[in-house]
PDB file of C-alpha atoms in Angstrom:
ATOM      1  CA  UNK A1028     -35.113  37.730 -27.056  1.00 48.00           C
ATOM      2  CA  UNK A1029     -34.963  39.501 -30.507  1.00 54.00           C
ATOM      3  CA  UNK A1030     -32.962  37.822 -33.389  1.00 55.00           C
ATOM      4  CA  UNK A1031     -30.589  39.745 -35.505  1.00 52.00           C
ATOM      5  CA  UNK A1032     -33.112  39.599 -38.402  1.00 56.00           C
ATOM      6  CA  UNK A1033     -35.687  41.298 -36.226  1.00 56.00           C
ATOM      7  CA  UNK A1034     -33.160  44.097 -35.243  1.00 50.00           C
ATOM      8  CA  UNK A1035     -32.320  44.622 -39.040  1.00 49.00           C
ATOM      9  CA  UNK A1036     -35.993  45.011 -39.844  1.00 53.00           C
ATOM     10  CA  UNK A1037     -36.390  47.598 -36.964  1.00 52.00           C
ATOM     11  CA  UNK A1038     -33.389  49.720 -37.936  1.00 47.00           C
ATOM     12  CA  UNK A1039     -33.581  49.603 -41.698  1.00 48.00           C
ATOM     13  CA  UNK A1040     -34.681  53.110 -42.106  1.00 61.00           C
ATOM     14  CA  UNK A1041     -32.801  54.680 -39.374  1.00 70.00           C
ATOM     15  CA  UNK A1042     -29.046  55.544 -39.972  1.00 70.00           C
ATOM     16  CA  UNK A1043     -27.351  57.389 -37.299  1.00 76.00           C
ATOM     17  CA  UNK A1044     -24.602  59.859 -38.432  1.00 81.00           C
ATOM     18  CA  UNK A1045     -22.740  60.220 -34.978  1.00 89.00           C
ATOM     19  CA  UNK A1046     -20.168  62.944 -34.281  1.00 92.00           C
ATOM     20  CA  UNK A1047     -17.308  60.674 -35.281  1.00 93.00           C
ATOM     21  CA  UNK A1048     -18.855  59.904 -38.734  1.00 92.00           C
ATOM     22  CA  UNK A1049     -19.802  63.393 -39.119  1.00 94.00           C
ATOM     23  CA  UNK A1050     -16.200  64.562 -38.604  1.00 95.00           C
ATOM     24  CA  UNK A1051     -14.982  62.206 -41.209  1.00 96.00           C
ATOM     25  CA  UNK A1052     -17.378  63.132 -43.622  1.00 96.00           C
ATOM     26  CA  UNK A1053     -16.519  66.956 -43.213  1.00 96.00           C
ATOM     27  CA  UNK A1054     -12.824  66.103 -43.523  1.00 97.00           C
ATOM     28  CA  UNK A1055     -13.638  64.339 -46.824  1.00 97.00           C
ATOM     29  CA  UNK A1056     -15.588  66.991 -48.226  1.00 97.00           C
ATOM     30  CA  UNK A1057     -12.538  69.372 -47.616  1.00 97.00           C
ATOM     31  CA  UNK A1058     -10.198  67.334 -49.346  1.00 97.00           C
ATOM     32  CA  UNK A1059     -12.562  66.680 -52.197  1.00 97.00           C
ATOM     33  CA  UNK A1060     -13.188  70.321 -52.496  1.00 97.00           C
ATOM     34  CA  UNK A1061      -9.519  70.963 -52.518  1.00 98.00           C
ATOM     35  CA  UNK A1062      -9.090  68.362 -55.355  1.00 97.00           C
ATOM     36  CA  UNK A1063     -12.031  69.609 -57.383  1.00 97.00           C
ATOM     37  CA  UNK A1064     -10.521  73.297 -57.202  1.00 97.00           C
ATOM     38  CA  UNK A1065      -7.233  71.759 -58.512  1.00 97.00           C
ATOM     39  CA  UNK A1066      -9.037  69.906 -61.262  1.00 96.00           C
ATOM     40  CA  UNK A1067     -10.654  73.285 -62.259  1.00 97.00           C
ATOM     41  CA  UNK A1068      -7.412  75.031 -62.220  1.00 97.00           C
ATOM     42  CA  UNK A1069      -5.958  72.056 -64.340  1.00 95.00           C
ATOM     43  CA  UNK A1070      -8.930  72.441 -66.838  1.00 96.00           C
ATOM     44  CA  UNK A1071      -8.216  76.283 -67.224  1.00 95.00           C
ATOM     45  CA  UNK A1072      -4.786  75.747 -67.938  1.00 94.00           C
ATOM     46  CA  UNK A1073      -5.535  72.949 -70.578  1.00 92.00           C
ATOM     47  CA  UNK A1074      -8.278  75.170 -72.020  1.00 93.00           C
ATOM     48  CA  UNK A1075      -5.656  77.926 -72.510  1.00 93.00           C
ATOM     49  CA  UNK A1076      -3.219  75.761 -74.044  1.00 91.00           C
ATOM     50  CA  UNK A1077      -5.900  74.200 -76.248  1.00 90.00           C
ATOM     51  CA  UNK A1078      -7.018  77.619 -77.613  1.00 90.00           C
ATOM     52  CA  UNK A1079      -3.383  78.596 -78.053  1.00 90.00           C
ATOM     53  CA  UNK A1080      -2.834  75.392 -80.081  1.00 88.00           C
ATOM     54  CA  UNK A1081      -5.972  75.922 -81.854  1.00 86.00           C
ATOM     55  CA  UNK A1082      -4.961  79.245 -83.379  1.00 85.00           C
ATOM     56  CA  UNK A1083      -1.519  77.540 -84.711  1.00 80.00           C
ATOM     57  CA  UNK A1084      -3.285  76.085 -87.693  1.00 70.00           C
ATOM     58  CA  UNK A1085       0.113  74.998 -89.121  1.00 74.00           C
ATOM     59  CA  UNK A1086       1.157  72.691 -86.518  1.00 77.00           C
ATOM     60  CA  UNK A1087      -1.124  71.943 -83.753  1.00 77.00           C
ATOM     61  CA  UNK A1088      -4.682  73.089 -84.705  1.00 78.00           C
ATOM     62  CA  UNK A1089      -6.306  69.532 -84.396  1.00 84.00           C
ATOM     63  CA  UNK A1090      -4.242  69.004 -81.161  1.00 85.00           C
ATOM     64  CA  UNK A1091      -5.932  72.116 -79.880  1.00 87.00           C
ATOM     65  CA  UNK A1092      -9.276  70.975 -80.608  1.00 88.00           C
ATOM     66  CA  UNK A1093      -8.604  67.584 -79.134  1.00 89.00           C
ATOM     67  CA  UNK A1094      -7.472  69.254 -75.879  1.00 86.00           C
ATOM     68  CA  UNK A1095     -10.744  71.316 -75.827  1.00 92.00           C
ATOM     69  CA  UNK A1096     -12.778  68.032 -76.233  1.00 93.00           C
ATOM     70  CA  UNK A1097     -10.844  66.391 -73.322  1.00 92.00           C
ATOM     71  CA  UNK A1098     -11.489  69.603 -71.082  1.00 93.00           C
ATOM     72  CA  UNK A1099     -15.100  69.285 -71.766  1.00 94.00           C
ATOM     73  CA  UNK A1100     -15.002  65.665 -70.833  1.00 95.00           C
ATOM     74  CA  UNK A1101     -12.867  66.310 -67.777  1.00 95.00           C
ATOM     75  CA  UNK A1102     -15.121  68.979 -66.493  1.00 96.00           C
ATOM     76  CA  UNK A1103     -17.912  66.618 -65.828  1.00 97.00           C
ATOM     77  CA  UNK A1104     -16.509  64.463 -63.103  1.00 97.00           C
ATOM     78  CA  UNK A1105     -14.825  67.471 -61.540  1.00 97.00           C
ATOM     79  CA  UNK A1106     -18.116  69.219 -61.386  1.00 97.00           C
ATOM     80  CA  UNK A1107     -19.833  66.256 -59.569  1.00 98.00           C
ATOM     81  CA  UNK A1108     -16.915  66.128 -57.201  1.00 97.00           C
ATOM     82  CA  UNK A1109     -17.386  69.714 -56.336  1.00 97.00           C
ATOM     83  CA  UNK A1110     -21.107  69.047 -55.927  1.00 98.00           C
ATOM     84  CA  UNK A1111     -20.419  66.261 -53.693  1.00 98.00           C
ATOM     85  CA  UNK A1112     -18.125  68.406 -51.513  1.00 97.00           C
ATOM     86  CA  UNK A1113     -20.537  71.539 -51.200  1.00 97.00           C
ATOM     87  CA  UNK A1114     -23.839  69.603 -50.831  1.00 97.00           C
ATOM     88  CA  UNK A1115     -22.552  66.847 -48.418  1.00 96.00           C
ATOM     89  CA  UNK A1116     -20.820  69.479 -46.130  1.00 96.00           C
ATOM     90  CA  UNK A1117     -23.881  71.632 -46.117  1.00 96.00           C
ATOM     91  CA  UNK A1118     -26.207  68.642 -45.407  1.00 95.00           C
ATOM     92  CA  UNK A1119     -24.151  67.347 -42.583  1.00 95.00           C
ATOM     93  CA  UNK A1120     -23.724  70.749 -41.118  1.00 94.00           C
ATOM     94  CA  UNK A1121     -27.433  71.725 -41.244  1.00 94.00           C
ATOM     95  CA  UNK A1122     -28.661  68.000 -40.610  1.00 91.00           C
ATOM     96  CA  UNK A1123     -30.409  68.288 -44.024  1.00 93.00           C
ATOM     97  CA  UNK A1124     -30.993  64.799 -45.367  1.00 91.00           C
ATOM     98  CA  UNK A1125     -32.034  66.150 -48.912  1.00 94.00           C
ATOM     99  CA  UNK A1126     -28.709  67.725 -49.388  1.00 95.00           C
ATOM    100  CA  UNK A1127     -26.711  64.949 -48.164  1.00 94.00           C
ATOM    101  CA  UNK A1128     -28.509  62.574 -50.372  1.00 94.00           C
ATOM    102  CA  UNK A1129     -27.853  65.031 -53.405  1.00 96.00           C
ATOM    103  CA  UNK A1130     -24.185  65.149 -52.269  1.00 96.00           C
ATOM    104  CA  UNK A1131     -23.860  61.299 -51.968  1.00 96.00           C
ATOM    105  CA  UNK A1132     -25.660  61.026 -55.470  1.00 97.00           C
ATOM    106  CA  UNK A1133     -23.284  63.318 -56.970  1.00 97.00           C
ATOM    107  CA  UNK A1134     -20.285  61.195 -55.740  1.00 97.00           C
ATOM    108  CA  UNK A1135     -21.968  58.207 -57.013  1.00 97.00           C
ATOM    109  CA  UNK A1136     -22.249  59.984 -60.526  1.00 97.00           C
ATOM    110  CA  UNK A1137     -18.771  61.006 -60.167  1.00 97.00           C
ATOM    111  CA  UNK A1138     -17.538  57.309 -59.875  1.00 97.00           C
ATOM    112  CA  UNK A1139     -19.934  56.071 -62.442  1.00 98.00           C
ATOM    113  CA  UNK A1140     -18.649  58.615 -64.939  1.00 97.00           C
ATOM    114  CA  UNK A1141     -14.794  57.847 -64.107  1.00 97.00           C
ATOM    115  CA  UNK A1142     -15.739  53.982 -64.349  1.00 97.00           C
ATOM    116  CA  UNK A1143     -17.505  54.301 -67.884  1.00 97.00           C
ATOM    117  CA  UNK A1144     -14.322  56.459 -69.044  1.00 96.00           C
ATOM    118  CA  UNK A1145     -12.151  53.909 -67.637  1.00 97.00           C
ATOM    119  CA  UNK A1146     -13.768  51.119 -69.696  1.00 98.00           C
ATOM    120  CA  UNK A1147     -13.781  53.448 -72.705  1.00 96.00           C
ATOM    121  CA  UNK A1148     -10.034  54.150 -72.500  1.00 95.00           C
ATOM    122  CA  UNK A1149      -9.204  50.471 -71.646  1.00 97.00           C
ATOM    123  CA  UNK A1150     -11.276  49.154 -74.517  1.00 97.00           C
ATOM    124  CA  UNK A1151      -9.527  51.830 -76.912  1.00 96.00           C
ATOM    125  CA  UNK A1152      -6.107  50.536 -75.599  1.00 96.00           C
ATOM    126  CA  UNK A1153      -7.118  46.985 -76.392  1.00 96.00           C
ATOM    127  CA  UNK A1154      -8.192  47.912 -79.840  1.00 96.00           C
ATOM    128  CA  UNK A1155      -4.923  49.654 -80.428  1.00 95.00           C
ATOM    129  CA  UNK A1156      -2.936  46.788 -79.272  1.00 95.00           C
ATOM    130  CA  UNK A1157      -4.883  44.261 -81.399  1.00 95.00           C
ATOM    131  CA  UNK A1158      -4.638  46.564 -84.434  1.00 93.00           C
ATOM    132  CA  UNK A1159      -0.827  46.960 -83.863  1.00 93.00           C
ATOM    133  CA  UNK A1160      -0.397  43.135 -83.483  1.00 91.00           C
ATOM    134  CA  UNK A1161      -2.462  42.507 -86.681  1.00 91.00           C
ATOM    135  CA  UNK A1162      -0.300  45.154 -88.454  1.00 86.00           C
ATOM    136  CA  UNK A1163       2.993  43.545 -87.273  1.00 85.00           C
ATOM    137  CA  UNK A1164       2.005  39.960 -87.901  1.00 82.00           C
ATOM    138  CA  UNK A1165       0.817  40.552 -91.511  1.00 74.00           C
TER     139      UNK A1165
END
């Protein structure tokens, strides 16, 4: 009788994507594509607002520049999201392991980028809170 460890060693290189998993993954890719398209629409609107603000030098010029910089940063995770949706869907539909790996890798990159940005933003908030407290108590 085989032990659990022996079974793990035998199946370590085989991962079965049964039909149920394929249906779930394909549904995930549909929603991910939808959300990435919404993200690109949002980026377009913000870019238009940023450009408009950039040309209003008297009041909002610097704010427009900040809007455009935020758009460039926001483009990166949305692009990873779209790459995940397109490549994972094609990989599952065509049983193409390389496309599936590239799609999953894009999702990993998306979450890694979002995680790093969350750390940066939270660190910035922390610094602002500390600076504000120091100013208040001095």
